[in-house]
CSV table of C-alpha atoms in Angstrom, one decimal:
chain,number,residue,atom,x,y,z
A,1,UNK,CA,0.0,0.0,0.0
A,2,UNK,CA,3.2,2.2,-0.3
A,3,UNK,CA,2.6,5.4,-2.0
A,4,UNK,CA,-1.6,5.5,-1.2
A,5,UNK,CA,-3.1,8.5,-0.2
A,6,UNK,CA,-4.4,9.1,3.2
A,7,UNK,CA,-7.7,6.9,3.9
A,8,UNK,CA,-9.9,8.5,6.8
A,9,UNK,CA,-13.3,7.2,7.4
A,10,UNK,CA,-15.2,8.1,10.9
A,11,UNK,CA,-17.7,5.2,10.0
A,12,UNK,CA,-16.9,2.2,8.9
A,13,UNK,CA,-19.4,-0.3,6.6
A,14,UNK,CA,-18.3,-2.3,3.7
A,15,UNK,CA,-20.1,-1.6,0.0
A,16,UNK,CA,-22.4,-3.8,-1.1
A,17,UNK,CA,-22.0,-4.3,-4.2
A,18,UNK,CA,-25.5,-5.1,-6.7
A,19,UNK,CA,-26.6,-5.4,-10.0
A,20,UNK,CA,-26.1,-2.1,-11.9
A,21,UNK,CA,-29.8,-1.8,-13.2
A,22,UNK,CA,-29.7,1.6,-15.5
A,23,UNK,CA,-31.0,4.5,-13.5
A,24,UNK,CA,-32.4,6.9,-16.0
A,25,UNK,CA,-34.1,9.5,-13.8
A,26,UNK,CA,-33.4,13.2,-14.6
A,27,UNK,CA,-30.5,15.1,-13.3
A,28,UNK,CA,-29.1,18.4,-13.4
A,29,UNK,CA,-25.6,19.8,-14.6
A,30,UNK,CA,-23.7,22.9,-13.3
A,31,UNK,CA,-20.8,24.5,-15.5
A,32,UNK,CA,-19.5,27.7,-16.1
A,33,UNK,CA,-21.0,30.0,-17.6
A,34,UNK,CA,-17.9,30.3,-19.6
A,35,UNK,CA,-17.6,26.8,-20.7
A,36,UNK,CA,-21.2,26.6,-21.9
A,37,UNK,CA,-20.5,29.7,-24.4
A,38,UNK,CA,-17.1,28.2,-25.5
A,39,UNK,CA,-17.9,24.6,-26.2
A,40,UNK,CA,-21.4,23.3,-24.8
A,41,UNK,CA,-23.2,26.1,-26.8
A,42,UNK,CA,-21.6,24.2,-29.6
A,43,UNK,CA,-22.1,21.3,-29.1
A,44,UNK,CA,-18.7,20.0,-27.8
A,45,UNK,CA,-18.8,18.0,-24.0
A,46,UNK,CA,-15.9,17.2,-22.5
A,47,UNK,CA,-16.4,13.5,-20.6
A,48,UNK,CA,-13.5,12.3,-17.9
A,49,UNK,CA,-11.6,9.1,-17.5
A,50,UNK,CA,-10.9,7.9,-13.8
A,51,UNK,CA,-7.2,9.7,-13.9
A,52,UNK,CA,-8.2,13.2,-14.5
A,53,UNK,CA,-10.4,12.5,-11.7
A,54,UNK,CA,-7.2,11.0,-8.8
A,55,UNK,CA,-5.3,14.5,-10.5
A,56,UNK,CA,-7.2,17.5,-11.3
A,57,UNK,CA,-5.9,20.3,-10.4
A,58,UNK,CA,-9.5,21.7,-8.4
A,59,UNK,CA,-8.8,20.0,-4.7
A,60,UNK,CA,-12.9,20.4,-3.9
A,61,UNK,CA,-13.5,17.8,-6.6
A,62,UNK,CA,-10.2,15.7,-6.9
A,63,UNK,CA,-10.7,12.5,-5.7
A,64,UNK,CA,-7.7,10.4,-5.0
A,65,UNK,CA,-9.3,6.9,-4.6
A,66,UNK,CA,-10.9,7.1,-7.9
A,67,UNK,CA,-11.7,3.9,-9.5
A,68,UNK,CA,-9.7,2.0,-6.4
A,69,UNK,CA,-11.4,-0.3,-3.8
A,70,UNK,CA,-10.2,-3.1,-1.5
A,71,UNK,CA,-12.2,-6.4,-1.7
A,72,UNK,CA,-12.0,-9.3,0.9
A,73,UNK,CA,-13.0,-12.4,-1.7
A,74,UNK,CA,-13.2,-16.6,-0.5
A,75,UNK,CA,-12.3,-18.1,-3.8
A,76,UNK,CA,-11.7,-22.0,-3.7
A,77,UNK,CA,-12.0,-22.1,-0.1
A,78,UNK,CA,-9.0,-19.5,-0.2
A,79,UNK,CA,-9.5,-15.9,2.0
A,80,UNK,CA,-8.0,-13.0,-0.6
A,81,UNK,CA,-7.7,-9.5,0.2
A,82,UNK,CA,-6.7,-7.0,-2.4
A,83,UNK,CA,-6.2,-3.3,-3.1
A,84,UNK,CA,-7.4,-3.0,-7.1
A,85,UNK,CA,-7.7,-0.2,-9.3
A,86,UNK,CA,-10.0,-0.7,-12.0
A,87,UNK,CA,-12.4,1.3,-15.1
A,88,UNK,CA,-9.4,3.4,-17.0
A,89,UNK,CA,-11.4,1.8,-20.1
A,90,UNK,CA,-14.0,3.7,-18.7
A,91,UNK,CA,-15.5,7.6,-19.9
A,92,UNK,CA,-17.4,9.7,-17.3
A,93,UNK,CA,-20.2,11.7,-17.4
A,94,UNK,CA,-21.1,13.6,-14.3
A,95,UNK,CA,-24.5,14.9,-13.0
A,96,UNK,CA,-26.5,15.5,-9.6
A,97,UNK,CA,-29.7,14.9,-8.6
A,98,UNK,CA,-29.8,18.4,-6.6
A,99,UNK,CA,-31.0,21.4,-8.5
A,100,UNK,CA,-29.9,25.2,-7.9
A,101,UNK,CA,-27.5,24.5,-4.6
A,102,UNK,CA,-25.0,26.3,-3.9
A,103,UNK,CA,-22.6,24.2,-3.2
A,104,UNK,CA,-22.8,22.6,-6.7
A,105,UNK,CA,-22.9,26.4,-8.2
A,106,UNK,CA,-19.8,27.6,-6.4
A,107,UNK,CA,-17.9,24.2,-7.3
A,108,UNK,CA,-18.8,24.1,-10.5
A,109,UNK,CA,-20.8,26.8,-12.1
A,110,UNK,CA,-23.9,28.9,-12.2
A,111,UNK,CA,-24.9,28.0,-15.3
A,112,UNK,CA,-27.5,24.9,-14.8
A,113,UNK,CA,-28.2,22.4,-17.5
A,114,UNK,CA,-31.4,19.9,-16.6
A,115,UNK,CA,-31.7,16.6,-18.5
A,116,UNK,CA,-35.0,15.0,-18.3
A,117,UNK,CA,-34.6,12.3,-21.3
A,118,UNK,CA,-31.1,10.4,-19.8
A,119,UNK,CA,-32.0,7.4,-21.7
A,120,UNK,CA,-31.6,9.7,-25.2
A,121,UNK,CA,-28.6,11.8,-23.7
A,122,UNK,CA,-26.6,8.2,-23.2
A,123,UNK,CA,-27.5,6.4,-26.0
A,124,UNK,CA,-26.4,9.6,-28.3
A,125,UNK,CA,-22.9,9.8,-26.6
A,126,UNK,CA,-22.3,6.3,-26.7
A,127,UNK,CA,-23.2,6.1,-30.4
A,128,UNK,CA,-20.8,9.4,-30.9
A,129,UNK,CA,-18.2,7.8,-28.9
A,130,UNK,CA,-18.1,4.6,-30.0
A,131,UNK,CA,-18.4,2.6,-26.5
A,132,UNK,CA,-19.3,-0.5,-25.9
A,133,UNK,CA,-22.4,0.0,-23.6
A,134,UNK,CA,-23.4,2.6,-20.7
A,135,UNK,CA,-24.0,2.3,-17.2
A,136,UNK,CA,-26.3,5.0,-15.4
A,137,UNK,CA,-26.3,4.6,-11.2
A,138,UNK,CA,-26.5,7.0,-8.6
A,139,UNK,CA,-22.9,7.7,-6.6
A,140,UNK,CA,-23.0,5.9,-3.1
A,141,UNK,CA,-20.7,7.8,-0.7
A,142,UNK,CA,-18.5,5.3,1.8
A,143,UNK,CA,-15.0,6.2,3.1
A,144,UNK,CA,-13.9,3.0,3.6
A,145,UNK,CA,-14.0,1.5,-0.1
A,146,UNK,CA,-14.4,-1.9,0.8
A,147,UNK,CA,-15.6,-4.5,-1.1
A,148,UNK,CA,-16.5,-8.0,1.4
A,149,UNK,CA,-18.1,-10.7,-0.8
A,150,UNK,CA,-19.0,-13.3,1.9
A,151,UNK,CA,-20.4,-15.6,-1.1
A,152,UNK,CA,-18.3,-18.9,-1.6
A,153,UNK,CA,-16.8,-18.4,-5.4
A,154,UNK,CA,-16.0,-21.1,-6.8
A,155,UNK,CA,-13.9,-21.3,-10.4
A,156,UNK,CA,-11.0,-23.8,-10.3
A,157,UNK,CA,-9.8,-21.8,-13.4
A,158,UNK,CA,-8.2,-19.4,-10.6
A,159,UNK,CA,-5.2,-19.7,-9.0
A,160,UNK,CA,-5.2,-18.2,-5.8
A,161,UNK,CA,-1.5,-17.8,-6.4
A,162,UNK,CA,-0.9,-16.5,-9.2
A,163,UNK,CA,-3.2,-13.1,-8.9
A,164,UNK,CA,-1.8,-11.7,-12.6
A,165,UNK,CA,-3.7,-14.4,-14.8
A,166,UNK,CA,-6.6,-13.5,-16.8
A,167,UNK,CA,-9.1,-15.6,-14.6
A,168,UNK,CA,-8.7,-13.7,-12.4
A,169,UNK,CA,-8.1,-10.3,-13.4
A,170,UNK,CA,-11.8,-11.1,-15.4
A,171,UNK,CA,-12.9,-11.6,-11.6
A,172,UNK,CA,-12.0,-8.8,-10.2
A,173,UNK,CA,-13.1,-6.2,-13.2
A,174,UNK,CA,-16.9,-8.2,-12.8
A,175,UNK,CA,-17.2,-7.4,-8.9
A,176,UNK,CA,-15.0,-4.2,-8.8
A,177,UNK,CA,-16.6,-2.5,-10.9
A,178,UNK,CA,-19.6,-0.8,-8.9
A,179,UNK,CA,-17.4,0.4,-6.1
A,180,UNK,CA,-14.2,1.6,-8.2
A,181,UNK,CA,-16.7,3.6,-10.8
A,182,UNK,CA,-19.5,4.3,-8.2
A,183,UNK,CA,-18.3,5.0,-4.8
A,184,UNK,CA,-16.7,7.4,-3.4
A,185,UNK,CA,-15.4,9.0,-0.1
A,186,UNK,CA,-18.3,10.5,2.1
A,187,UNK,CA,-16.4,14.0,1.5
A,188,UNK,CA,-18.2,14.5,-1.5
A,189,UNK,CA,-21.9,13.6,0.1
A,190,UNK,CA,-23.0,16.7,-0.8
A,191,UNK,CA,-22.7,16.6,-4.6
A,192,UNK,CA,-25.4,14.1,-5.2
A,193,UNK,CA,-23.5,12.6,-7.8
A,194,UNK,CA,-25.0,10.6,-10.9
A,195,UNK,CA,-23.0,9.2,-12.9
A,196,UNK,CA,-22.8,7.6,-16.5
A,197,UNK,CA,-20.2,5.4,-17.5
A,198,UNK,CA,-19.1,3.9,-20.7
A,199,UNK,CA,-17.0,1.3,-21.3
A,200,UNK,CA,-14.9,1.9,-24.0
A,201,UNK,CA,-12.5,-0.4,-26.4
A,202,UNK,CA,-9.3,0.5,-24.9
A,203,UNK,CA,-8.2,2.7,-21.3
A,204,UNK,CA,-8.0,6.3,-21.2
A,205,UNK,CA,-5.8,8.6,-19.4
């Protein structure tokens, strides 16, 4: 875990992790008002990959643990724990389900965009974008970013010790997913995040 940042949490719970079902209830967008004129306006939209995210230069909205989780797993009758960072294949397109705050208006911008047809809005940029699918969910907000699937798993294809074969990897991109793309620290509780993610062919960063 050398070189991680710090990880705080006053509560601690593990993520459970479900079946991303496609939420496609309106949201709301804030950017500036200079952005909207320079590129929105015309049509451009900027989406982010999990890196700009662990990097930006605005500290209110960098995220350091983005796309990383830790997972307790039983596989074969085997107890692993690993730290994983998955979804760089992964575009990002943020929302929030909170209109006119102004918390999202001084982090972000005063100029509010409302999408009531998210079902249109992702199959456009998927088509324009080439991805492979989408994936709509509300942000669930959990400090401790861990993953604890209880369930016996049971592929003799996996080798406990040998953690860099594709059996595994496959494993742990299936039940990462969720809480590397859609949890984050309970810092950011306040920006009702919704997100839509879209696999694409190759990783972005």
């Amino acid at each position: 875990i050398r070189g991680l940042p710090d990880h705080k949490f006053d509560m601690y719970r593990t993520v459970q992790v479900r079946e991303i079902v496609n939420d496609y209830t309106p949201f709301y967008k804030y950017t500036s008002e200079s952005t909207y004129e320079k590129y929105i306006k015309k049509g451009n939209w900027q989406l982010g990959c999990i890196q700009q995210y662990k990097t930006m230069e605005n500290i209110k909205a960098r995220d350091p643990f983005e796309g990383q989780t830790f997972i307790d797993l039983n596989i074969n009758e085997h107890k692993v724990t690993s730290f994983v960072c998955c979804g760089f294949n992964y575009l990002i397109f943020c929302g929030t389900t909170e209109k006119s705050t102004n918390h999202h208006q001084a982090n972000f911008g005063t100029k509010e965009l409302y999408f009531p047809n998210v079902r249109s809005v992702a199959e456009s940029i998927k088509k324009c974008i080439g991805a492979k699918r989408y994936l709509i969910q509300k942000v669930e907000y959990n400090s401790s970013k861990w993953f604890g699937c209880e369930e016996q798993i049971t592929d003799h294809n996996i080798n406990v010790n040998d953690v860099i074969a594709e059996p595994y990897i496959t494993l742990i991109n299936k039940l990462s997913l969720y809480p590397s793309l859609f949890v984050k620290p309970e810092f950011f509780t306040q920006e009702k995040e919704v997100r839509i993610v879209f696999e694409m062919p190759k990783d972005h960063y």
